[in-house]
Tab-separated table of C-alpha atoms in Angstrom:
chain	number	residue	atom	x	y	z
A	762	UNK	CA	-18.550	16.331	-0.756
A	763	UNK	CA	-15.282	16.837	-0.149
A	764	UNK	CA	-13.852	20.146	2.285
A	765	UNK	CA	-10.085	21.311	2.389
A	766	UNK	CA	-8.967	22.803	5.738
A	767	UNK	CA	-5.553	24.021	6.547
A	768	UNK	CA	-4.297	24.470	9.964
A	769	UNK	CA	-0.690	25.132	10.080
A	770	UNK	CA	1.107	23.012	7.817
A	771	UNK	CA	-1.260	20.451	7.443
A	772	UNK	CA	-4.151	20.124	5.140
A	773	UNK	CA	-7.064	18.376	6.259
A	774	UNK	CA	-9.112	16.690	3.126
A	775	UNK	CA	-12.754	15.488	4.355
A	776	UNK	CA	-15.068	13.091	2.567
A	777	UNK	CA	-18.945	13.782	3.354
A	778	UNK	CA	-21.234	11.751	0.888
A	779	UNK	CA	-23.454	10.497	3.078
A	780	UNK	CA	-24.856	7.522	3.698
A	781	UNK	CA	-21.167	5.886	2.724
A	782	UNK	CA	-19.052	8.051	0.982
A	783	UNK	CA	-19.755	6.091	-2.101
A	784	UNK	CA	-18.102	8.059	-5.019
A	785	UNK	CA	-19.599	9.479	-8.179
A	786	UNK	CA	-18.170	11.704	-11.024
A	787	UNK	CA	-18.696	14.963	-8.795
A	788	UNK	CA	-16.929	13.665	-5.657
A	789	UNK	CA	-14.146	12.373	-7.885
A	790	UNK	CA	-13.998	16.010	-9.565
A	791	UNK	CA	-13.976	17.529	-5.758
A	792	UNK	CA	-11.406	15.334	-4.332
A	793	UNK	CA	-9.277	16.010	-7.526
A	794	UNK	CA	-9.725	19.756	-6.726
A	795	UNK	CA	-8.902	19.599	-3.162
A	796	UNK	CA	-5.829	17.213	-3.981
A	797	UNK	CA	-4.449	19.744	-6.155
A	798	UNK	CA	-4.824	22.510	-3.927
A	799	UNK	CA	-2.554	20.707	-1.568
A	800	UNK	CA	-0.236	20.040	-4.029
A	801	UNK	CA	0.291	23.542	-5.056
A	802	UNK	CA	0.103	25.125	-1.769
A	803	UNK	CA	3.505	25.837	-0.487
A	804	UNK	CA	1.960	26.146	2.996
A	805	UNK	CA	0.954	22.951	2.995
A	806	UNK	CA	3.555	20.155	3.850
A	807	UNK	CA	1.505	17.116	4.792
A	808	UNK	CA	-2.039	16.202	4.567
A	809	UNK	CA	-4.657	13.940	6.301
A	810	UNK	CA	-7.475	12.269	4.338
A	811	UNK	CA	-10.444	11.390	6.499
A	812	UNK	CA	-14.391	11.193	6.801
A	813	UNK	CA	-17.023	13.182	8.324
A	814	UNK	CA	-19.592	9.861	8.535
A	815	UNK	CA	-19.128	7.999	11.921
A	816	UNK	CA	-19.311	4.579	10.086
A	817	UNK	CA	-17.435	4.770	6.760
A	818	UNK	CA	-14.373	6.051	5.632
A	819	UNK	CA	-15.649	5.045	1.866
A	820	UNK	CA	-17.624	2.196	0.197
A	821	UNK	CA	-16.146	2.663	-2.971
A	822	UNK	CA	-17.604	3.641	-5.988
A	823	UNK	CA	-21.280	4.409	-6.151
A	824	UNK	CA	-22.516	1.097	-7.716
A	825	UNK	CA	-25.824	2.639	-9.033
A	826	UNK	CA	-24.357	5.782	-10.806
A	827	UNK	CA	-21.904	3.359	-12.245
A	828	UNK	CA	-24.971	0.943	-13.599
A	829	UNK	CA	-26.622	3.941	-14.877
A	830	UNK	CA	-23.537	5.523	-16.733
A	831	UNK	CA	-22.838	5.013	-20.418
A	832	UNK	CA	-19.388	3.196	-21.613
A	833	UNK	CA	-17.602	6.631	-22.324
A	834	UNK	CA	-19.107	7.992	-18.787
A	835	UNK	CA	-17.646	4.730	-17.161
A	836	UNK	CA	-13.988	5.184	-18.913
A	837	UNK	CA	-14.207	8.911	-17.950
A	838	UNK	CA	-14.966	8.437	-14.178
A	839	UNK	CA	-12.421	5.298	-14.058
A	840	UNK	CA	-9.860	7.482	-15.767
A	841	UNK	CA	-10.465	10.871	-13.358
A	842	UNK	CA	-10.017	8.336	-10.423
A	843	UNK	CA	-7.111	6.813	-11.694
A	844	UNK	CA	-5.520	10.513	-12.065
A	845	UNK	CA	-6.288	11.569	-8.852
A	846	UNK	CA	-4.992	8.411	-7.190
A	847	UNK	CA	-2.008	9.066	-8.892
A	848	UNK	CA	-1.779	12.503	-8.077
A	849	UNK	CA	-1.865	11.582	-4.119
A	850	UNK	CA	0.691	8.477	-4.717
A	851	UNK	CA	3.087	11.008	-6.412
A	852	UNK	CA	2.659	14.008	-4.387
A	853	UNK	CA	5.975	14.823	-2.646
A	854	UNK	CA	3.977	15.809	0.618
A	855	UNK	CA	3.041	13.120	2.994
A	856	UNK	CA	-0.522	12.106	2.634
A	857	UNK	CA	-2.056	9.773	5.688
A	858	UNK	CA	-5.365	8.428	5.694
A	859	UNK	CA	-7.282	8.689	8.938
A	860	UNK	CA	-9.566	5.392	8.600
A	861	UNK	CA	-12.217	5.816	10.672
A	862	UNK	CA	-14.827	2.991	9.214
A	863	UNK	CA	-15.378	0.728	6.723
A	864	UNK	CA	-13.033	0.885	4.138
A	865	UNK	CA	-13.877	-1.001	1.223
A	866	UNK	CA	-13.438	-1.249	-2.731
A	867	UNK	CA	-12.661	1.985	-3.954
A	868	UNK	CA	-12.683	3.263	-0.811
A	869	UNK	CA	-9.837	1.056	0.154
A	870	UNK	CA	-7.929	2.259	-3.082
A	871	UNK	CA	-7.855	5.903	-2.082
A	872	UNK	CA	-6.394	4.909	1.208
A	873	UNK	CA	-3.743	2.749	-0.610
A	874	UNK	CA	-2.923	5.596	-2.607
A	875	UNK	CA	-1.846	7.580	0.675
A	876	UNK	CA	1.661	7.051	1.971
A	877	UNK	CA	0.360	5.996	5.324
A	878	UNK	CA	-2.482	4.937	6.668
A	879	UNK	CA	-3.866	5.231	10.394
A	880	UNK	CA	-6.871	3.329	11.540
A	881	UNK	CA	-9.484	3.829	14.630
A	882	UNK	CA	-10.177	0.570	16.704
A	883	UNK	CA	-13.576	-0.863	16.022
A	884	UNK	CA	-15.527	-3.464	14.737
A	885	UNK	CA	-15.380	-2.758	10.649
A	886	UNK	CA	-14.045	-3.978	7.580
A	887	UNK	CA	-11.402	-3.298	4.937
A	888	UNK	CA	-10.665	-4.771	2.081
A	889	UNK	CA	-11.514	-5.020	-1.725
A	890	UNK	CA	-14.553	-6.864	-2.097
A	891	UNK	CA	-15.121	-6.091	-5.695
A	892	UNK	CA	-15.271	-9.987	-6.675
A	893	UNK	CA	-18.789	-9.979	-5.272
A	894	UNK	CA	-19.764	-7.827	-8.178
A	895	UNK	CA	-18.250	-9.957	-11.049
A	896	UNK	CA	-15.288	-7.360	-10.953
A	897	UNK	CA	-11.417	-6.722	-10.071
A	898	UNK	CA	-10.777	-3.755	-8.208
A	899	UNK	CA	-10.387	-0.699	-10.988
A	900	UNK	CA	-8.357	1.971	-9.099
A	901	UNK	CA	-4.757	0.536	-8.594
A	902	UNK	CA	-6.124	-1.653	-5.855
A	903	UNK	CA	-4.558	-4.993	-7.772
A	904	UNK	CA	-1.104	-3.021	-7.774
A	905	UNK	CA	-1.132	-1.387	-4.424
A	906	UNK	CA	-2.157	-3.812	-2.329
A	907	UNK	CA	0.596	-6.765	-3.166
A	908	UNK	CA	3.155	-3.801	-2.291
A	909	UNK	CA	1.724	-3.146	1.168
A	910	UNK	CA	0.712	-6.876	2.165
A	911	UNK	CA	2.321	-9.362	-0.535
A	912	UNK	CA	1.251	-11.066	-3.292
A	913	UNK	CA	-0.370	-13.692	-1.427
A	914	UNK	CA	-2.318	-11.796	1.017
A	915	UNK	CA	-3.406	-9.530	-1.818
A	916	UNK	CA	-4.500	-12.405	-3.955
A	917	UNK	CA	-6.626	-13.763	-1.158
A	918	UNK	CA	-8.200	-10.557	-0.264
A	919	UNK	CA	-9.151	-10.008	-3.607
A	920	UNK	CA	-10.397	-13.543	-4.907
A	921	UNK	CA	-12.371	-13.926	-1.846
A	922	UNK	CA	-13.902	-10.306	-0.930
A	923	UNK	CA	-12.693	-11.072	2.545
A	924	UNK	CA	-12.731	-7.635	4.407
A	925	UNK	CA	-10.386	-7.705	7.947
A	926	UNK	CA	-10.935	-5.766	10.900
A	927	UNK	CA	-8.349	-2.982	12.132
A	928	UNK	CA	-6.308	-5.388	14.180
A	929	UNK	CA	-5.548	-7.942	11.483
A	930	UNK	CA	-5.121	-4.868	9.067
A	931	UNK	CA	-2.821	-4.020	11.313
A	932	UNK	CA	-0.758	-7.524	11.461
A	933	UNK	CA	-0.680	-7.943	7.658
A	934	UNK	CA	0.851	-4.316	7.036
A	935	UNK	CA	-2.489	-2.721	5.468
A	936	UNK	CA	-2.550	-0.537	8.187
A	937	UNK	CA	0.638	1.305	9.999
A	938	UNK	CA	-1.237	2.518	13.453
A	939	UNK	CA	-4.019	1.786	15.100
A	940	UNK	CA	-5.421	4.680	17.610
A	941	UNK	CA	-8.820	4.403	19.782
A	942	UNK	CA	-11.629	5.874	17.415
A	943	UNK	CA	-12.117	9.020	19.501
A	944	UNK	CA	-8.387	9.902	19.322
A	945	UNK	CA	-7.786	8.567	15.534
A	946	UNK	CA	-8.268	12.336	13.879
A	947	UNK	CA	-6.244	13.899	16.765
A	948	UNK	CA	-3.650	11.563	16.967
A	949	UNK	CA	-3.258	11.697	13.003
A	950	UNK	CA	-3.009	15.232	12.920
A	951	UNK	CA	-0.553	15.374	15.632
A	952	UNK	CA	1.617	12.904	13.708
A	953	UNK	CA	1.533	15.095	10.414
A	954	UNK	CA	1.973	18.319	12.447
A	955	UNK	CA	5.229	16.573	14.058
A	956	UNK	CA	6.182	15.724	10.254
A	957	UNK	CA	5.830	19.269	9.107
A	958	UNK	CA	8.670	20.092	11.690
A	959	UNK	CA	11.304	18.114	10.779
């Protein structure tokens, strides 16, 4: 589900759980292992986090998995994701999310934990639509989103469940750069590589 490659001083963590990179316990475990490897490897100075799927960065938590879980399983799952995202956020190495498609709910929270978010141009949405399930973002979105876009915009996105296209995401500060879809990964890696040489 999660792969880690290294080229020079740049690590690339790729999400791969078709059809939408909806994450479950195993996904969280593998993501944690990849993040820990990046943190521990002195040869990696920056990391790109992206998806192998053409239409989705991540649709967030696997709702079916979550609904079928017991309360202790849910608590363990949420705690692990909190820990993984805190590791990404607090790592002294730069993490850049290369968002190539729909980035929703818990998927948005993965991107929010990164230092920078670069997005592909295209017709897809970014946001926190958890309200449509009767819940609030559970993996740090309620804290990280307001820091990026301001309290009012964050509240609007969370209480309406509205998603925004990449150009609007750029204008409100949710993403930092937009590249043509076919150039996103190369441009993000190029940026990360340049950082490692400073």
